[in-house]
PDB file of C-alpha atoms in Angstrom:
ATOM      1  CA  UNK A  20      -5.060  25.029  28.320  1.00  0.00           C
ATOM      2  CA  UNK A  21      -2.528  22.456  27.149  1.00  0.00           C
ATOM      3  CA  UNK A  22       0.392  21.501  29.380  1.00  0.00           C
ATOM      4  CA  UNK A  23       3.423  19.991  27.668  1.00  0.00           C
ATOM      5  CA  UNK A  24       5.802  17.511  29.311  1.00  0.00           C
ATOM      6  CA  UNK A  25       8.845  15.734  27.945  1.00  0.00           C
ATOM      7  CA  UNK A  26       8.963  11.940  27.726  1.00  0.00           C
ATOM      8  CA  UNK A  27      10.231  11.761  31.343  1.00  0.00           C
ATOM      9  CA  UNK A  28       7.251  13.848  32.552  1.00  0.00           C
ATOM     10  CA  UNK A  29       9.312  16.974  33.181  1.00  0.00           C
ATOM     11  CA  UNK A  30       7.187  20.108  32.733  1.00  0.00           C
ATOM     12  CA  UNK A  31       8.129  22.074  29.602  1.00  0.00           C
ATOM     13  CA  UNK A  32       5.487  24.731  28.954  1.00  0.00           C
ATOM     14  CA  UNK A  33       1.828  25.581  28.480  1.00  0.00           C
ATOM     15  CA  UNK A  34      -0.266  26.651  25.517  1.00  0.00           C
ATOM     16  CA  UNK A  35      -3.419  28.624  26.225  1.00  0.00           C
ATOM     17  CA  UNK A  36      -4.590  29.351  22.686  1.00  0.00           C
ATOM     18  CA  UNK A  37      -4.991  26.924  19.796  1.00  0.00           C
ATOM     19  CA  UNK A  38      -7.284  26.485  16.811  1.00  0.00           C
ATOM     20  CA  UNK A  39      -8.667  23.018  17.577  1.00  0.00           C
ATOM     21  CA  UNK A  40      -7.985  19.941  19.664  1.00  0.00           C
ATOM     22  CA  UNK A  41      -9.913  16.706  19.297  1.00  0.00           C
ATOM     23  CA  UNK A  42      -9.450  13.780  21.681  1.00  0.00           C
ATOM     24  CA  UNK A  43     -11.032  10.504  20.593  1.00  0.00           C
ATOM     25  CA  UNK A  44     -11.315   8.026  23.453  1.00  0.00           C
ATOM     26  CA  UNK A  45     -12.335   4.402  23.135  1.00  0.00           C
ATOM     27  CA  UNK A  46     -13.523   1.907  25.693  1.00  0.00           C
ATOM     28  CA  UNK A  47     -11.514  -1.200  24.788  1.00  0.00           C
ATOM     29  CA  UNK A  48      -8.754   0.346  22.718  1.00  0.00           C
ATOM     30  CA  UNK A  49      -6.414   3.304  22.939  1.00  0.00           C
ATOM     31  CA  UNK A  50      -7.567   6.602  21.463  1.00  0.00           C
ATOM     32  CA  UNK A  51      -5.902   9.388  19.553  1.00  0.00           C
ATOM     33  CA  UNK A  52      -5.795  13.165  19.361  1.00  0.00           C
ATOM     34  CA  UNK A  53      -5.343  15.858  16.722  1.00  0.00           C
ATOM     35  CA  UNK A  54      -4.195  19.391  17.481  1.00  0.00           C
ATOM     36  CA  UNK A  55      -4.247  22.291  15.032  1.00  0.00           C
ATOM     37  CA  UNK A  56      -2.372  25.449  16.036  1.00  0.00           C
ATOM     38  CA  UNK A  57      -0.770  28.493  14.432  1.00  0.00           C
ATOM     39  CA  UNK A  58       2.981  27.885  14.410  1.00  0.00           C
ATOM     40  CA  UNK A  59       3.654  31.473  15.577  1.00  0.00           C
ATOM     41  CA  UNK A  60       1.836  31.051  18.889  1.00  0.00           C
ATOM     42  CA  UNK A  61       3.787  30.745  22.125  1.00  0.00           C
ATOM     43  CA  UNK A  62       5.542  27.462  22.966  1.00  0.00           C
ATOM     44  CA  UNK A  63       4.747  25.598  19.736  1.00  0.00           C
ATOM     45  CA  UNK A  64       8.449  24.702  19.613  1.00  0.00           C
ATOM     46  CA  UNK A  65       7.780  22.329  22.544  1.00  0.00           C
ATOM     47  CA  UNK A  66       5.300  20.280  20.497  1.00  0.00           C
ATOM     48  CA  UNK A  67       7.880  17.660  19.563  1.00  0.00           C
ATOM     49  CA  UNK A  68       7.632  13.947  18.881  1.00  0.00           C
ATOM     50  CA  UNK A  69       7.349  11.833  22.068  1.00  0.00           C
ATOM     51  CA  UNK A  70       6.474  14.821  24.258  1.00  0.00           C
ATOM     52  CA  UNK A  71       3.238  14.499  26.216  1.00  0.00           C
ATOM     53  CA  UNK A  72       0.309  16.906  26.175  1.00  0.00           C
ATOM     54  CA  UNK A  73      -2.352  17.165  28.883  1.00  0.00           C
ATOM     55  CA  UNK A  74      -5.593  19.098  28.406  1.00  0.00           C
ATOM     56  CA  UNK A  75      -6.747  21.179  31.396  1.00  0.00           C
ATOM     57  CA  UNK A  76      -4.678  19.107  33.863  1.00  0.00           C
ATOM     58  CA  UNK A  77      -6.942  16.127  33.132  1.00  0.00           C
ATOM     59  CA  UNK A  78      -4.702  13.090  32.656  1.00  0.00           C
ATOM     60  CA  UNK A  79      -7.659  11.225  31.131  1.00  0.00           C
ATOM     61  CA  UNK A  80      -7.153  13.663  28.253  1.00  0.00           C
ATOM     62  CA  UNK A  81      -3.445  13.190  27.776  1.00  0.00           C
ATOM     63  CA  UNK A  82      -1.504  11.949  24.814  1.00  0.00           C
ATOM     64  CA  UNK A  83       1.919  11.294  23.394  1.00  0.00           C
ATOM     65  CA  UNK A  84       2.910  13.194  20.248  1.00  0.00           C
ATOM     66  CA  UNK A  85       3.811  10.881  17.371  1.00  0.00           C
ATOM     67  CA  UNK A  86       3.415  13.143  14.334  1.00  0.00           C
ATOM     68  CA  UNK A  87       4.197  16.802  13.599  1.00  0.00           C
ATOM     69  CA  UNK A  88       3.466  18.409  10.253  1.00  0.00           C
ATOM     70  CA  UNK A  89       3.439  21.944   8.878  1.00  0.00           C
ATOM     71  CA  UNK A  90       0.380  22.491   6.716  1.00  0.00           C
ATOM     72  CA  UNK A  91       0.474  23.670   3.111  1.00  0.00           C
ATOM     73  CA  UNK A  92      -1.378  26.620   1.623  1.00  0.00           C
ATOM     74  CA  UNK A  93      -3.236  26.645  -1.722  1.00  0.00           C
ATOM     75  CA  UNK A  94       0.042  27.109  -3.623  1.00  0.00           C
ATOM     76  CA  UNK A  95       1.719  24.150  -1.937  1.00  0.00           C
ATOM     77  CA  UNK A  96       3.899  26.410   0.217  1.00  0.00           C
ATOM     78  CA  UNK A  97       4.371  25.935   3.947  1.00  0.00           C
ATOM     79  CA  UNK A  98       1.562  27.618   5.867  1.00  0.00           C
ATOM     80  CA  UNK A  99       1.442  28.884   9.433  1.00  0.00           C
ATOM     81  CA  UNK A 100      -0.660  25.929  10.571  1.00  0.00           C
ATOM     82  CA  UNK A 101       0.930  23.157  12.580  1.00  0.00           C
ATOM     83  CA  UNK A 102      -0.773  19.753  12.786  1.00  0.00           C
ATOM     84  CA  UNK A 103       0.080  17.525  15.742  1.00  0.00           C
ATOM     85  CA  UNK A 104      -1.223  13.950  16.059  1.00  0.00           C
ATOM     86  CA  UNK A 105      -0.704  11.181  18.548  1.00  0.00           C
ATOM     87  CA  UNK A 106      -2.164   8.503  20.778  1.00  0.00           C
ATOM     88  CA  UNK A 107      -3.772   8.733  24.187  1.00  0.00           C
ATOM     89  CA  UNK A 108      -1.417   7.534  26.917  1.00  0.00           C
ATOM     90  CA  UNK A 109      -2.852   4.034  26.905  1.00  0.00           C
ATOM     91  CA  UNK A 110      -1.551   3.908  23.331  1.00  0.00           C
ATOM     92  CA  UNK A 111       1.862   3.238  24.858  1.00  0.00           C
ATOM     93  CA  UNK A 112       0.689  -0.373  25.005  1.00  0.00           C
ATOM     94  CA  UNK A 113       1.104  -0.558  21.207  1.00  0.00           C
ATOM     95  CA  UNK A 114       4.864  -0.273  21.703  1.00  0.00           C
ATOM     96  CA  UNK A 115       5.140  -3.246  24.059  1.00  0.00           C
ATOM     97  CA  UNK A 116       5.089  -6.940  23.323  1.00  0.00           C
ATOM     98  CA  UNK A 117       4.231  -9.603  25.861  1.00  0.00           C
ATOM     99  CA  UNK A 118       7.610 -11.220  26.513  1.00  0.00           C
ATOM    100  CA  UNK A 119       7.639 -14.547  28.380  1.00  0.00           C
ATOM    101  CA  UNK A 120      10.408 -15.456  30.793  1.00  0.00           C
ATOM    102  CA  UNK A 121      13.444 -17.217  29.330  1.00  0.00           C
ATOM    103  CA  UNK A 122      12.368 -20.815  29.980  1.00  0.00           C
ATOM    104  CA  UNK A 123       8.719 -20.311  29.089  1.00  0.00           C
ATOM    105  CA  UNK A 124       6.888 -19.982  25.802  1.00  0.00           C
ATOM    106  CA  UNK A 125       3.989 -17.983  27.229  1.00  0.00           C
ATOM    107  CA  UNK A 126       2.975 -15.581  29.952  1.00  0.00           C
ATOM    108  CA  UNK A 127      -0.033 -17.263  31.595  1.00  0.00           C
ATOM    109  CA  UNK A 128      -2.320 -15.403  33.977  1.00  0.00           C
ATOM    110  CA  UNK A 129      -5.388 -16.555  35.862  1.00  0.00           C
ATOM    111  CA  UNK A 130      -7.997 -14.624  37.845  1.00  0.00           C
ATOM    112  CA  UNK A 131     -10.738 -12.135  37.103  1.00  0.00           C
ATOM    113  CA  UNK A 132     -10.508 -10.169  33.853  1.00  0.00           C
ATOM    114  CA  UNK A 133      -9.267  -7.011  35.580  1.00  0.00           C
ATOM    115  CA  UNK A 134      -6.498  -8.877  37.424  1.00  0.00           C
ATOM    116  CA  UNK A 135      -5.375 -10.525  34.188  1.00  0.00           C
ATOM    117  CA  UNK A 136      -5.231  -7.211  32.315  1.00  0.00           C
ATOM    118  CA  UNK A 137      -3.338  -5.560  35.166  1.00  0.00           C
ATOM    119  CA  UNK A 138      -1.017  -8.569  35.257  1.00  0.00           C
ATOM    120  CA  UNK A 139      -0.073  -8.132  31.597  1.00  0.00           C
ATOM    121  CA  UNK A 140       0.494  -4.386  32.150  1.00  0.00           C
ATOM    122  CA  UNK A 141       2.574  -5.180  35.234  1.00  0.00           C
ATOM    123  CA  UNK A 142       4.720  -7.666  33.281  1.00  0.00           C
ATOM    124  CA  UNK A 143       5.266  -5.249  30.387  1.00  0.00           C
ATOM    125  CA  UNK A 144       5.677  -1.901  32.191  1.00  0.00           C
ATOM    126  CA  UNK A 145       5.821  -1.970  35.989  1.00  0.00           C
ATOM    127  CA  UNK A 146       7.919  -5.089  36.717  1.00  0.00           C
ATOM    128  CA  UNK A 147       9.256  -6.502  33.434  1.00  0.00           C
ATOM    129  CA  UNK A 148      11.937  -9.189  33.509  1.00  0.00           C
ATOM    130  CA  UNK A 149      14.179  -6.837  31.493  1.00  0.00           C
ATOM    131  CA  UNK A 150      14.655  -3.809  33.769  1.00  0.00           C
ATOM    132  CA  UNK A 151      15.466  -1.650  30.721  1.00  0.00           C
ATOM    133  CA  UNK A 152      11.753  -1.941  29.803  1.00  0.00           C
ATOM    134  CA  UNK A 153      10.557  -0.632  33.182  1.00  0.00           C
ATOM    135  CA  UNK A 154       8.446   2.516  33.312  1.00  0.00           C
ATOM    136  CA  UNK A 155       7.614   4.087  36.656  1.00  0.00           C
ATOM    137  CA  UNK A 156       3.889   3.443  36.731  1.00  0.00           C
ATOM    138  CA  UNK A 157       1.535   2.486  39.497  1.00  0.00           C
ATOM    139  CA  UNK A 158      -1.047  -0.220  38.855  1.00  0.00           C
ATOM    140  CA  UNK A 159      -4.213   0.791  40.712  1.00  0.00           C
ATOM    141  CA  UNK A 160      -5.690  -1.725  43.160  1.00  0.00           C
ATOM    142  CA  UNK A 161      -7.650  -4.579  41.626  1.00  0.00           C
ATOM    143  CA  UNK A 162     -11.401  -4.228  42.144  1.00  0.00           C
ATOM    144  CA  UNK A 163     -12.007  -7.829  40.999  1.00  0.00           C
ATOM    145  CA  UNK A 164     -14.099  -6.889  37.979  1.00  0.00           C
ATOM    146  CA  UNK A 165     -14.956  -9.435  35.333  1.00  0.00           C
ATOM    147  CA  UNK A 166     -15.395 -13.161  35.402  1.00  0.00           C
ATOM    148  CA  UNK A 167     -12.666 -15.581  36.427  1.00  0.00           C
ATOM    149  CA  UNK A 168     -10.676 -16.840  33.494  1.00  0.00           C
ATOM    150  CA  UNK A 169      -7.233 -17.808  32.227  1.00  0.00           C
ATOM    151  CA  UNK A 170      -5.301 -16.015  29.460  1.00  0.00           C
ATOM    152  CA  UNK A 171      -1.870 -16.361  27.973  1.00  0.00           C
ATOM    153  CA  UNK A 172       0.226 -14.378  25.555  1.00  0.00           C
ATOM    154  CA  UNK A 173       3.536 -14.616  23.770  1.00  0.00           C
ATOM    155  CA  UNK A 174       5.190 -11.824  21.775  1.00  0.00           C
ATOM    156  CA  UNK A 175       1.834 -10.238  20.949  1.00  0.00           C
ATOM    157  CA  UNK A 176       1.283  -6.498  21.118  1.00  0.00           C
ATOM    158  CA  UNK A 177       0.068  -5.678  24.602  1.00  0.00           C
ATOM    159  CA  UNK A 178      -2.609  -3.364  23.152  1.00  0.00           C
ATOM    160  CA  UNK A 179      -4.063  -6.209  21.068  1.00  0.00           C
ATOM    161  CA  UNK A 180      -4.183  -8.574  24.050  1.00  0.00           C
ATOM    162  CA  UNK A 181      -5.839  -5.966  26.300  1.00  0.00           C
ATOM    163  CA  UNK A 182      -8.439  -5.228  23.621  1.00  0.00           C
ATOM    164  CA  UNK A 183      -9.113  -8.955  23.180  1.00  0.00           C
ATOM    165  CA  UNK A 184      -9.600  -9.497  26.922  1.00  0.00           C
ATOM    166  CA  UNK A 185     -11.713  -6.349  27.270  1.00  0.00           C
ATOM    167  CA  UNK A 186     -14.092  -7.209  24.454  1.00  0.00           C
ATOM    168  CA  UNK A 187     -14.355 -10.819  25.640  1.00  0.00           C
ATOM    169  CA  UNK A 188     -15.300  -9.895  29.182  1.00  0.00           C
TER     170      UNK A 188
END
């Protein structure tokens, strides 16, 4: 069962029947998903760009829709197959850059690897200097994983920095 939410996490609908759904998860990088469904099935109209899908109420298998396409048949005519593609929710980090404070050229963080990664996420999503960039997220408690280190970033994609720290540790 697929549950569909809008970009503000308001419940929209559910889809119980689809042709295929593939979630590809990665350890150090965001994943993606591909959904194939007959366009005439219930609630396919809710599968819109930037809406969020969740498989079987498991938020580890959730993604944001970034692409919607109607398939073509053998004659090049529109078919009844709808293709939906997107990123897992951690893919939201591809849309954020590490922005230093006004009088600083870098965001510098020190601590264990987990604390540093959570610090970058906190600065970009939870408590950014520009409140217009804030997303209501909760950073889970730090379990002090990884070795102690120091990292800095400036106008890099958050996803790239998190992948770099993750693969380094």
